[in-house]
CSV table of C-alpha atoms and ligand atoms in Angstrom, one decimal:
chain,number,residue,atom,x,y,z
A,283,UNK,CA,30.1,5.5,-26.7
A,284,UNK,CA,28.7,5.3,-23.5
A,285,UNK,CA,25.6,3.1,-22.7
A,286,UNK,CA,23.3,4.4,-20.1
A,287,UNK,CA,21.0,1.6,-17.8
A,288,UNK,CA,17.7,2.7,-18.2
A,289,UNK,CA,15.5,2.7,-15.3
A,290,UNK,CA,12.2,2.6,-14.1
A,291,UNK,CA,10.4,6.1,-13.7
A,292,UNK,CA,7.0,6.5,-12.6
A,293,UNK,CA,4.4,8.3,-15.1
A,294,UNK,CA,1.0,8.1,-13.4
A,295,UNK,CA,-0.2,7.7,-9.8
A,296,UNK,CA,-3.2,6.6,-9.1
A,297,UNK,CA,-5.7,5.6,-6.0
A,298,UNK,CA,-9.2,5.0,-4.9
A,299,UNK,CA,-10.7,4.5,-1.7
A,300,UNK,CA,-14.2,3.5,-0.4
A,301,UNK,CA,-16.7,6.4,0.3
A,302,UNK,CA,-17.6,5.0,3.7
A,303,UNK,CA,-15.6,6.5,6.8
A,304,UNK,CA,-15.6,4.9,10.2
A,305,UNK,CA,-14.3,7.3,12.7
A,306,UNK,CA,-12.8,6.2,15.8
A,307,UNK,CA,-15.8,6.1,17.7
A,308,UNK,CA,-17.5,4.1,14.7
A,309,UNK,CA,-14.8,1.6,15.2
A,310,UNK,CA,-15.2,1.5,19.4
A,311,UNK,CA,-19.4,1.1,18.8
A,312,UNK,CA,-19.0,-1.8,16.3
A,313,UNK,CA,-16.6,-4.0,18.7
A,314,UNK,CA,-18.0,-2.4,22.0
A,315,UNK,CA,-14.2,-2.0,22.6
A,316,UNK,CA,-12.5,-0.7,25.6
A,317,UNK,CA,-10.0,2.3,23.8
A,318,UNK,CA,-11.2,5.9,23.5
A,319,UNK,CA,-10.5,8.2,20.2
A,320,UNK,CA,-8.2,10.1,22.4
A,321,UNK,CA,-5.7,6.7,22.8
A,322,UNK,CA,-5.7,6.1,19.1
A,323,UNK,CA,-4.9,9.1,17.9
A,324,UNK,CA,-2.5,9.9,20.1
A,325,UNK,CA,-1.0,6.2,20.3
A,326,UNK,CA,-1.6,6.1,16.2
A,327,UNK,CA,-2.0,8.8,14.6
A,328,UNK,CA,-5.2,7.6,13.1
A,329,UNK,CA,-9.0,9.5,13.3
A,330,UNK,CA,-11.0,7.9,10.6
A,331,UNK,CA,-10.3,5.4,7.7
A,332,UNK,CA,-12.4,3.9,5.1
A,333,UNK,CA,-14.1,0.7,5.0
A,334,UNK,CA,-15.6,-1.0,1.8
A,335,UNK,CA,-19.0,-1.6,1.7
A,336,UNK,CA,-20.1,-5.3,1.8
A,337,UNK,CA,-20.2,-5.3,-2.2
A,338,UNK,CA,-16.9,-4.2,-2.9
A,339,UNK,CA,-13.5,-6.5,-3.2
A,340,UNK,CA,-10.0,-5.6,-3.2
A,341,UNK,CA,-10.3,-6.3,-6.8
A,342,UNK,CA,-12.8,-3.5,-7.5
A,343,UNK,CA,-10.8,-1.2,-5.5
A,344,UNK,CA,-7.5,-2.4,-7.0
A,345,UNK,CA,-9.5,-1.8,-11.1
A,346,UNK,CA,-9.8,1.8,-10.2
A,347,UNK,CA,-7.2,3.0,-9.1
A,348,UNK,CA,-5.1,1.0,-11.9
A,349,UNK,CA,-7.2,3.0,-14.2
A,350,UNK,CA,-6.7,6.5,-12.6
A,351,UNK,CA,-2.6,5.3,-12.5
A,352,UNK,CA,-2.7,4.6,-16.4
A,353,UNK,CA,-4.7,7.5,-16.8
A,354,UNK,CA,-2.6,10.0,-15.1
A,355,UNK,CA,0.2,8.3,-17.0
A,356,UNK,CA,-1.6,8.7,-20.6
A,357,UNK,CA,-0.2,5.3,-21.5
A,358,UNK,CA,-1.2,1.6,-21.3
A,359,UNK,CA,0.5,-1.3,-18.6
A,360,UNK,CA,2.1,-3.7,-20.4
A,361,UNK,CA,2.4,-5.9,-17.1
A,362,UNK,CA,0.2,-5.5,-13.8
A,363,UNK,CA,1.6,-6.2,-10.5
A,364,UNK,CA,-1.0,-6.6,-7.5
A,365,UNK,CA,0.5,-6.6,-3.7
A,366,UNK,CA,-2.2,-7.4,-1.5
A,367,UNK,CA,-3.1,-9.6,1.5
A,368,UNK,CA,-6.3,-9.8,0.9
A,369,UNK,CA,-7.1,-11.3,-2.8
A,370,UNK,CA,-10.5,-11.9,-4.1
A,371,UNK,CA,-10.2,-15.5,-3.9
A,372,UNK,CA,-7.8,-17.9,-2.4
A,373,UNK,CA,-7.2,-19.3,-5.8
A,374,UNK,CA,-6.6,-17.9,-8.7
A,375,UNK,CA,-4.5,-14.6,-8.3
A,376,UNK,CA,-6.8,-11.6,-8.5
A,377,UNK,CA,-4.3,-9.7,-10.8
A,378,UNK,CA,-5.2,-11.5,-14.5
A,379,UNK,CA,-8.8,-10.6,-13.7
A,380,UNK,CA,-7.7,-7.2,-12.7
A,381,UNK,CA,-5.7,-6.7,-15.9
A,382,UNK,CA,-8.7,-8.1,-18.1
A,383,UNK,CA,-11.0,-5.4,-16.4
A,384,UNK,CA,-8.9,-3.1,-17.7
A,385,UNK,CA,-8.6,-4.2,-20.7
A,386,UNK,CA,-5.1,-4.7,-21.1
A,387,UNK,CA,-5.0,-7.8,-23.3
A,388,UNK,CA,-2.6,-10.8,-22.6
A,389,UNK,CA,-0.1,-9.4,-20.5
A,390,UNK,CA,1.5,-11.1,-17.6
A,391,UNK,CA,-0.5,-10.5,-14.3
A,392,UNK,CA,0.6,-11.8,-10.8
A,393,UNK,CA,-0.2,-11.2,-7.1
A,394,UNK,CA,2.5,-10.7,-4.3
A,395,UNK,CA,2.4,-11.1,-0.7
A,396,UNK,CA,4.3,-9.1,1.4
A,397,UNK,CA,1.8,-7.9,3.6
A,398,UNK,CA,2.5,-4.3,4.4
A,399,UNK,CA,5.7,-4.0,2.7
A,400,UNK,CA,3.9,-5.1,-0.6
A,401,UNK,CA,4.0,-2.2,-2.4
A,402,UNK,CA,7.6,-1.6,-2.1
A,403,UNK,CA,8.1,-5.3,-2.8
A,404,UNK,CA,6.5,-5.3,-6.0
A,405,UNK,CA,8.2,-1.7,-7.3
A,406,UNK,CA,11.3,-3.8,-6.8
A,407,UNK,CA,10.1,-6.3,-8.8
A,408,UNK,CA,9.2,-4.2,-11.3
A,409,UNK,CA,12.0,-1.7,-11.8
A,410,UNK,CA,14.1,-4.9,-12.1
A,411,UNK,CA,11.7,-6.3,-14.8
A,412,UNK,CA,12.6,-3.2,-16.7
A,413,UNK,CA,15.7,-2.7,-16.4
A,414,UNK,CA,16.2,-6.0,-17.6
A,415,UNK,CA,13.9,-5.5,-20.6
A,416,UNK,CA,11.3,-8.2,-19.5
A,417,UNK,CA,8.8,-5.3,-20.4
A,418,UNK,CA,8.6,-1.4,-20.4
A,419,UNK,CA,5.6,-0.1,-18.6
A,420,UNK,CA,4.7,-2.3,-15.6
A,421,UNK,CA,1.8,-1.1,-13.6
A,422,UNK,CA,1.9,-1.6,-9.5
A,423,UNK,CA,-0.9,-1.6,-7.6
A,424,UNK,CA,-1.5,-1.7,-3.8
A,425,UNK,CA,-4.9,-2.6,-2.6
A,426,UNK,CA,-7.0,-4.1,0.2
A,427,UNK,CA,-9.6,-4.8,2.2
A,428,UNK,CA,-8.3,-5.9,5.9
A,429,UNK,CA,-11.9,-5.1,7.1
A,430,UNK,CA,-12.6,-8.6,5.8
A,431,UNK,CA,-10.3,-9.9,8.1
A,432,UNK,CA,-10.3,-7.7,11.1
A,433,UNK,CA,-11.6,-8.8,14.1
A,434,UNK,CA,-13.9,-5.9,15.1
A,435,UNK,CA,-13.6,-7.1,18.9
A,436,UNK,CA,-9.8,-7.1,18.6
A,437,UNK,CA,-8.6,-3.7,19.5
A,438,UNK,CA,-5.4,-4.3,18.6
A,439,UNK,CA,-6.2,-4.0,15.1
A,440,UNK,CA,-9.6,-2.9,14.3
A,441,UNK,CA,-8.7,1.1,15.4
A,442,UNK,CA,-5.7,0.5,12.9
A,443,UNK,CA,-7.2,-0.8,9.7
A,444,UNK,CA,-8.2,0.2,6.5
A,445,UNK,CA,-9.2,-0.9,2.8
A,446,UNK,CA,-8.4,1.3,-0.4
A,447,UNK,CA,-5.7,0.9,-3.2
A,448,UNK,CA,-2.8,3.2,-5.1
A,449,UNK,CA,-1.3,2.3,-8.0
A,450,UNK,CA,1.8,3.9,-10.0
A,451,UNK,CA,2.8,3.4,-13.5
A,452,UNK,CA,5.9,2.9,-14.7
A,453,UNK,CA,8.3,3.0,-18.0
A,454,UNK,CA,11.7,2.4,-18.7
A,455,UNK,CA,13.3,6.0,-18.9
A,456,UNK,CA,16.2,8.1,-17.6
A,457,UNK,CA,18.3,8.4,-14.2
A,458,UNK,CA,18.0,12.0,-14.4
A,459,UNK,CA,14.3,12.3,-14.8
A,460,UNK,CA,11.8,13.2,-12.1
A,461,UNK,CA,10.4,9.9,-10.7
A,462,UNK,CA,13.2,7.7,-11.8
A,463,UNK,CA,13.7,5.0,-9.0
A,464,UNK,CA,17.2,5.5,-8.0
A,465,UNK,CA,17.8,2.6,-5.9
A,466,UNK,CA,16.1,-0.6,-3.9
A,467,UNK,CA,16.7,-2.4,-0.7
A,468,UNK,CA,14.3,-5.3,0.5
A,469,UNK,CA,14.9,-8.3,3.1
A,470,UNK,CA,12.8,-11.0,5.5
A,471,UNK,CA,13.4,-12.5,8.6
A,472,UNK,CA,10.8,-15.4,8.7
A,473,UNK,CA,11.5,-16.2,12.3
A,474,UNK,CA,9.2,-13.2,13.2
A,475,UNK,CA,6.4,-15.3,10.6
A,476,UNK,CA,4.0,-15.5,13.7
A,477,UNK,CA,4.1,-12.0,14.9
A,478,UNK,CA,1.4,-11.2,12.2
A,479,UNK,CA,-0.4,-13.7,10.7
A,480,UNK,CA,-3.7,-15.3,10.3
A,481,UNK,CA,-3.6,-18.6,11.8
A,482,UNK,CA,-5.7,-20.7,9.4
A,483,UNK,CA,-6.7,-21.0,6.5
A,484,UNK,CA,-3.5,-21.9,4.6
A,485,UNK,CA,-2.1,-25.9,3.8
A,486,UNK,CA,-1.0,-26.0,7.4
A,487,UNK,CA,-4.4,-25.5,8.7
A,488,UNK,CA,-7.0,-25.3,6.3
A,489,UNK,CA,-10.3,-23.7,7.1
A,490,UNK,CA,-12.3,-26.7,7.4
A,491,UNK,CA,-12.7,-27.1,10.9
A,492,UNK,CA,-16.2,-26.2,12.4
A,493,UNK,CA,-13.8,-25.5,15.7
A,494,UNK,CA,-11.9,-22.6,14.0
A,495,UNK,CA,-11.8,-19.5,17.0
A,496,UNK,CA,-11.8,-15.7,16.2
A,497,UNK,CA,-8.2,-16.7,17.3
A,498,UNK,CA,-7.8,-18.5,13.9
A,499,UNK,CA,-9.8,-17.1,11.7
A,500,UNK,CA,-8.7,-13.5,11.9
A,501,UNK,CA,-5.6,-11.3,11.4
A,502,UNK,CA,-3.5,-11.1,14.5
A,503,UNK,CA,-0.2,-8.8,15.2
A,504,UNK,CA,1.5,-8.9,18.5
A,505,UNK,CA,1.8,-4.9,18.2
A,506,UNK,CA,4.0,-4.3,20.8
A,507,UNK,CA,6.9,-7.0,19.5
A,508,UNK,CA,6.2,-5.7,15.9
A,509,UNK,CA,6.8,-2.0,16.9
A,510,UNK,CA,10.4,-2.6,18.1
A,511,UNK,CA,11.1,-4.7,14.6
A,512,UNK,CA,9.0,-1.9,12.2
A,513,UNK,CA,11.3,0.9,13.9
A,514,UNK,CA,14.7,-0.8,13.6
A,515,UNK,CA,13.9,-2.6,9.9
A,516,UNK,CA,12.6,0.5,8.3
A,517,UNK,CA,15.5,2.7,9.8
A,518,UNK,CA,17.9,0.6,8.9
A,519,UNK,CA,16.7,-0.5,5.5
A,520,UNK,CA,16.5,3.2,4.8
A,521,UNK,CA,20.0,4.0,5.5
A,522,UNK,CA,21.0,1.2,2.7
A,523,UNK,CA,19.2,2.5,0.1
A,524,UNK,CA,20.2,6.4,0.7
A,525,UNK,CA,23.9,4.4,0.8
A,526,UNK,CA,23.3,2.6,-2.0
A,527,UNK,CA,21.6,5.6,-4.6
A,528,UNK,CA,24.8,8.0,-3.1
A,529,UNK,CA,22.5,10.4,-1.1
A,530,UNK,CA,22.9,11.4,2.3
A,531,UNK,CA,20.2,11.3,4.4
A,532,UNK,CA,19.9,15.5,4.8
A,533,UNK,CA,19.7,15.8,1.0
A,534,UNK,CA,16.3,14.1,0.9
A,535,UNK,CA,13.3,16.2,0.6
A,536,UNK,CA,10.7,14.0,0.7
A,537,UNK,CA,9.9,10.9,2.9
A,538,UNK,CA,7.0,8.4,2.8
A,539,UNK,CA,7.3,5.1,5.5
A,540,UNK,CA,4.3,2.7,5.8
A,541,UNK,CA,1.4,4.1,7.3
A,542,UNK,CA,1.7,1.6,10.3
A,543,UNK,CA,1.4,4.2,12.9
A,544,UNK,CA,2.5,7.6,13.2
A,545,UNK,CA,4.7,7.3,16.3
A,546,UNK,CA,6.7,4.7,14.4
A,547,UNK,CA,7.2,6.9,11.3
A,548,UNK,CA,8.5,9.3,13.2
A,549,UNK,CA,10.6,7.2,15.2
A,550,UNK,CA,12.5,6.2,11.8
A,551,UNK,CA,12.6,9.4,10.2
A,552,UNK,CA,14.0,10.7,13.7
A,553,UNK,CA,17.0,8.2,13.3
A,554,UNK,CA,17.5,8.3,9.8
A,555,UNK,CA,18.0,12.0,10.1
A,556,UNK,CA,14.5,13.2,7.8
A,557,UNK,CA,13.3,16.7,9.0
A,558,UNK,CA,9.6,17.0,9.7
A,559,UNK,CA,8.7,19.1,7.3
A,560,UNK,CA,9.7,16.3,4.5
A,561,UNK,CA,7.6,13.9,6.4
A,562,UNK,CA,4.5,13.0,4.5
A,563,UNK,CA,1.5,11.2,4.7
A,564,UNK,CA,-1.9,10.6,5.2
A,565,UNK,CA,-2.3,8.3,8.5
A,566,UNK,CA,-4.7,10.2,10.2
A,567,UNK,CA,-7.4,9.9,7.5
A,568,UNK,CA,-6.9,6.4,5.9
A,569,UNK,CA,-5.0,4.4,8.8
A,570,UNK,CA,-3.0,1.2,7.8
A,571,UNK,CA,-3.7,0.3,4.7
A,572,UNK,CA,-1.3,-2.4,4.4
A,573,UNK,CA,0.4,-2.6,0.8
A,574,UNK,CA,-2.0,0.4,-0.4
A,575,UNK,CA,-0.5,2.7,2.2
A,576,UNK,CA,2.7,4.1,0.1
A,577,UNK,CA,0.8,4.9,-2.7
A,578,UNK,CA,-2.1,6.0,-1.0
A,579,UNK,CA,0.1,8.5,0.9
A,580,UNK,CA,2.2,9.2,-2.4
A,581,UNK,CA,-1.4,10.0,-4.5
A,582,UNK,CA,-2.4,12.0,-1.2
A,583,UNK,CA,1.2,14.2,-1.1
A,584,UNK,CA,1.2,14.4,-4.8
A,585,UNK,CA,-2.6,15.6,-5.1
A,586,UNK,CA,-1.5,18.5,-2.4
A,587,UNK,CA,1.5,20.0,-4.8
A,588,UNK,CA,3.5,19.5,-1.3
A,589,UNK,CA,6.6,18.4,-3.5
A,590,UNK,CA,8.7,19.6,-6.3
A,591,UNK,CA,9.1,16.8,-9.1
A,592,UNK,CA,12.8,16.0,-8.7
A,593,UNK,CA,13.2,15.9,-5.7
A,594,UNK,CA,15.2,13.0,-3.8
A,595,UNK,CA,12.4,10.8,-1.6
A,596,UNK,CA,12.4,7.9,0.5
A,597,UNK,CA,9.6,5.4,0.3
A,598,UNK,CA,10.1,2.6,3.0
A,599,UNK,CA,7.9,0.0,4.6
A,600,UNK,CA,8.0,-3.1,6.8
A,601,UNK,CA,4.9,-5.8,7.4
A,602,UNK,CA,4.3,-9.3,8.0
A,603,UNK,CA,6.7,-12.1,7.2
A,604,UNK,CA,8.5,-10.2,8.5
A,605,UNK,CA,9.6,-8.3,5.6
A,606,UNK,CA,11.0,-4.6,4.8
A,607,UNK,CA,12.3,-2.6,2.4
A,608,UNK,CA,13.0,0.6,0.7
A,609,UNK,CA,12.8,2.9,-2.9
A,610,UNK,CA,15.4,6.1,-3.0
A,611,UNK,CA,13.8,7.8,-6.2
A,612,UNK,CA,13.6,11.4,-7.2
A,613,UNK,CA,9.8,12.9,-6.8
A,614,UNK,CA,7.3,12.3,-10.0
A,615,UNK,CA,6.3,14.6,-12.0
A,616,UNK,CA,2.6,12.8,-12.3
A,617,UNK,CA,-0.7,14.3,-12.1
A,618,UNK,CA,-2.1,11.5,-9.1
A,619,UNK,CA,-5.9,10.8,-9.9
A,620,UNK,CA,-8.6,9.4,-7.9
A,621,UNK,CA,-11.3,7.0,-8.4
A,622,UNK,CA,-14.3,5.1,-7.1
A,623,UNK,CA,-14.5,1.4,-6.8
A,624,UNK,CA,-15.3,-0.3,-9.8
A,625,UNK,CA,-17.9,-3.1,-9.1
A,626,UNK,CA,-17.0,-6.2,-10.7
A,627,UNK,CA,-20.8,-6.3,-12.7
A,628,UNK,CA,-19.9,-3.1,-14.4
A,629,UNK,CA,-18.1,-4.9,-16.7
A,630,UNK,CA,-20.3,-4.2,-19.1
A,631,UNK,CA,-19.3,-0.5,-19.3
A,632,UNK,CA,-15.8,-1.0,-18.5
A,633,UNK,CA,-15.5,-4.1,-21.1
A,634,UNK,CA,-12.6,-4.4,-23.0
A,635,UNK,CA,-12.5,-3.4,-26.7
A,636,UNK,CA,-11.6,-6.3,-29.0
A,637,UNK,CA,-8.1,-5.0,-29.7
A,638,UNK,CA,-7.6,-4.8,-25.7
A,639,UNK,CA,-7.2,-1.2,-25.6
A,640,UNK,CA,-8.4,0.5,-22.0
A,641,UNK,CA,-11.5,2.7,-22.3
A,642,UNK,CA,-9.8,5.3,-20.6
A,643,UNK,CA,-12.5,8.0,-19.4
A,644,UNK,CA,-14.9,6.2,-17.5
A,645,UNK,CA,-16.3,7.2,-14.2
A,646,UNK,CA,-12.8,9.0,-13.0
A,647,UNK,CA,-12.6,11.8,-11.6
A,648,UNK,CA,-9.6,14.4,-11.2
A,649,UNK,CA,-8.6,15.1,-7.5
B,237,COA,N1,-7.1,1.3,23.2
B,237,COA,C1,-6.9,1.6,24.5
B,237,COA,N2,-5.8,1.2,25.2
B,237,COA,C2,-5.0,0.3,24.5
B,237,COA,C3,-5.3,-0.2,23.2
B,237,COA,C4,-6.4,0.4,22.5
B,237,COA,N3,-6.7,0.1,21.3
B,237,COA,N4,-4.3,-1.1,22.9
B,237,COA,C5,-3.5,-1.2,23.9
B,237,COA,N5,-3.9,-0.4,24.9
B,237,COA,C6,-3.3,-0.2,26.2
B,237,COA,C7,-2.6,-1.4,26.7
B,237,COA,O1,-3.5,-2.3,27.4
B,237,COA,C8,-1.5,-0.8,27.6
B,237,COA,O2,-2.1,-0.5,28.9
B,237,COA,P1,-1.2,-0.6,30.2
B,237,COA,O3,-0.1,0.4,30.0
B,237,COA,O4,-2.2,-0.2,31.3
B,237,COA,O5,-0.8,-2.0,30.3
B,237,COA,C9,-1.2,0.5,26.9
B,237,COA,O6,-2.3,0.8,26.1
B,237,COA,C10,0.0,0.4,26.0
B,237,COA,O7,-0.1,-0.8,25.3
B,237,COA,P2,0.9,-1.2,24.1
B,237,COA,O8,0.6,-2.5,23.6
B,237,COA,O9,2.3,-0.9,24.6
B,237,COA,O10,0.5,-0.1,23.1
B,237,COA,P3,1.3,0.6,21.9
B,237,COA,O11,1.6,1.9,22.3
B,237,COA,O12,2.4,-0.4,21.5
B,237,COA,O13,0.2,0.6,20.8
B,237,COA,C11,-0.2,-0.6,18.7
B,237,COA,C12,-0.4,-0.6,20.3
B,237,COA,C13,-0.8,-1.9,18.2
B,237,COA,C14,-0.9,0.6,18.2
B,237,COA,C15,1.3,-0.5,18.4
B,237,COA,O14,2.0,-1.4,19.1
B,237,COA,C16,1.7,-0.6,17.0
B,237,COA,O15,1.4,0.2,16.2
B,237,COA,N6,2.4,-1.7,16.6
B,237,COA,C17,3.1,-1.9,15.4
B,237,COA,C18,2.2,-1.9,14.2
B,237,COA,C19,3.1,-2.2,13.0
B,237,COA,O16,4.2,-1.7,12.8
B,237,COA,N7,2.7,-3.1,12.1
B,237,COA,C20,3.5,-3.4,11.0
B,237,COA,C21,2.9,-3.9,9.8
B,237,COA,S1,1.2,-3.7,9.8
């Protein structure tokens, strides 16, 4: 008899941005900053994206659109994974909070940081935690708020910046079914560590100092540098994992990078050998979302019926560290859902029951 590794597949997809757009012009009033819409979106890609409103914290953002993933999913996390850079607090982890919100009783809840390359990061993690029977139905979610730590006068970041959150459940299932992760690839290279960082506020420099600049205090990427390291990581991270699941590059149908910048994206798909009608994404309207992006862009494509379940896609990302990596599965057959933020004083309608089961139809809507 022949045993068969199970795998993780994902069941639900789910996301949740902000209401409130900033176009371009939004973004060049609020910094009085010397770019025009016309350089960003032909340099990015990007025409609006959302910001949250002062109220609202990655954790809100990263509650709903947990809930629209286990929703879409019909089915209940059994461990949450949150990639973000931009937690609610420095200290604890804004995951077990996240995981109580939802009502999911005591299950193990952790943050990771891998800046943009988060997401793919923590689906690593998790496909490995089930395959290895740690547990069977992880949920991964993606969310942020970088407008807390843009520097609006900074144009090399505030026209590329967004908050929202995706989230994907998954279960241990079947190789053969639609949305079963096929392989993984991830790395680092921390001699890059300074080409996108925030320079204090950490045990080497704590944010004590009444001298701290907008120098130290905010997110910084030398964009230029990083653009040369995002093309060449993502391509060639991609071309391990297609190696690694047995696909070559033409048979893939469906590719989704990290919504860095559009001229980047192409620039790996171009080299990998992805035609662009498999390219998808949602760049223009939600700009970098950081460890949201993939699942953002995956809710988006899925939402649009733009691919069949089954089909073989590429997810692959690269961020600050530097890091990188990649996810060969085959398409989900989910129904994505959307949601609004959840603010943290609704508690009282989105309580847990006793038992910790998830009070499933609150205040989310189909998209
Ligand atoms: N508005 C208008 N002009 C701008 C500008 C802006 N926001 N930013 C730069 N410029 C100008 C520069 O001054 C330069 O002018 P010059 O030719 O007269 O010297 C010109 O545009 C090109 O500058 P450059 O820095 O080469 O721009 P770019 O095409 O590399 O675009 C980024 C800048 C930041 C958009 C781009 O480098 C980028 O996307 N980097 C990587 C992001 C990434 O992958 N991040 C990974 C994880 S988040």
């Amino acid at each position: 008899m022949t045993t068969v590794t199970p795998t993780a597949v994902i069941r639900g997809i789910g996301s949740c941005l902000p209401p409130q757009v900033l176009s371009n012009e939004d973004v060049k009033r609020r910094g009085v900053l010397d770019t025009t819409d016309e350089w960003i979106r032909t340099r990015t890609g990007i025409a609006r994206r959302r910001a949250a409103e002062e109220h609202t914290s990655t954790g809100d953002l990263a509650v709903a659109a947990g809930r629209a993933a286990q929703e879409s999913a019909h089915a209940r996390a059994d461990l949450l994974l949150l990639a973000t850079t931009t937690p609610d607090r420095r200290c604890p982890a804004t995951a077990p909070e996240v995981a109580y919100r939802l009502g999911l009783g005591a299950v193990p809840a952790f943050d990771l940081s891998a800046v943009c390359s988060g997401f793919v990061y923590a689906v690593t993690v998790a496909t490995a935690l089930v395959r290895t029977g740690v547990c069977t139905r992880p949920l991964v979610i993606g969310a942020e708020t970088y407008s807390r730590i843009i520097d609006p006068l900074d144009r090399d970041t505030a026209v590329i910046f967004g908050d929202g959150a995706g989230a994907v459940l998954l279960e241990a299932g079947d190789r053969a079914e639609p949305g079963a992760i096929a392989a993984v690839d991830w790395g680092s290279d921390g001699s890059g560590s300074d080409l996108i960082a925030i320079a204090a506020g950490g045990s080497r420099r704590p944010d004590t100092s009444p001298r701290l600049c907008r120098e130290d205090r905010y997110f910084r990427m030398s964009g230029r540098a990083v653009y040369g390291h995002a093309v060449r990581r993502m391509t060639d991270s991609s071309l391990a994992v297609l190696a690694r699941a047995g696909w070559r590059p033409g048979t893939v149908g469906a590719f989704i990078g990290h919504q860095a910048n559009k001229r980047i994206l192409d620039s790996v798909a171009d080299r990998v050998g992805i035609a662009p009608r498999f390219r998808h994404g949602n760049i223009r309207d939600v700009g970098n979302t950081a460890a949201a992006s993939i699942p953002l862009a995956l809710a988006d494509t899925a939402a649009r019926h733009r691919v069949q379940p089954g089909t073989r896609t590429l997810l692959t990302a690269f961020g600050g560290g530097l890091t990188w990596g990649s996810v060969a599965l085959s398409w989900p057959a989910a129904r994505p859902r959307s949601s609004e933020p959840e603010p943290r004083d609704a508690r009282s309608t989105t309580h847990p029951t006793p038992e910790g089961k998830a009070p499933w139809n609150l205040s989310t809507t189909t998209s």
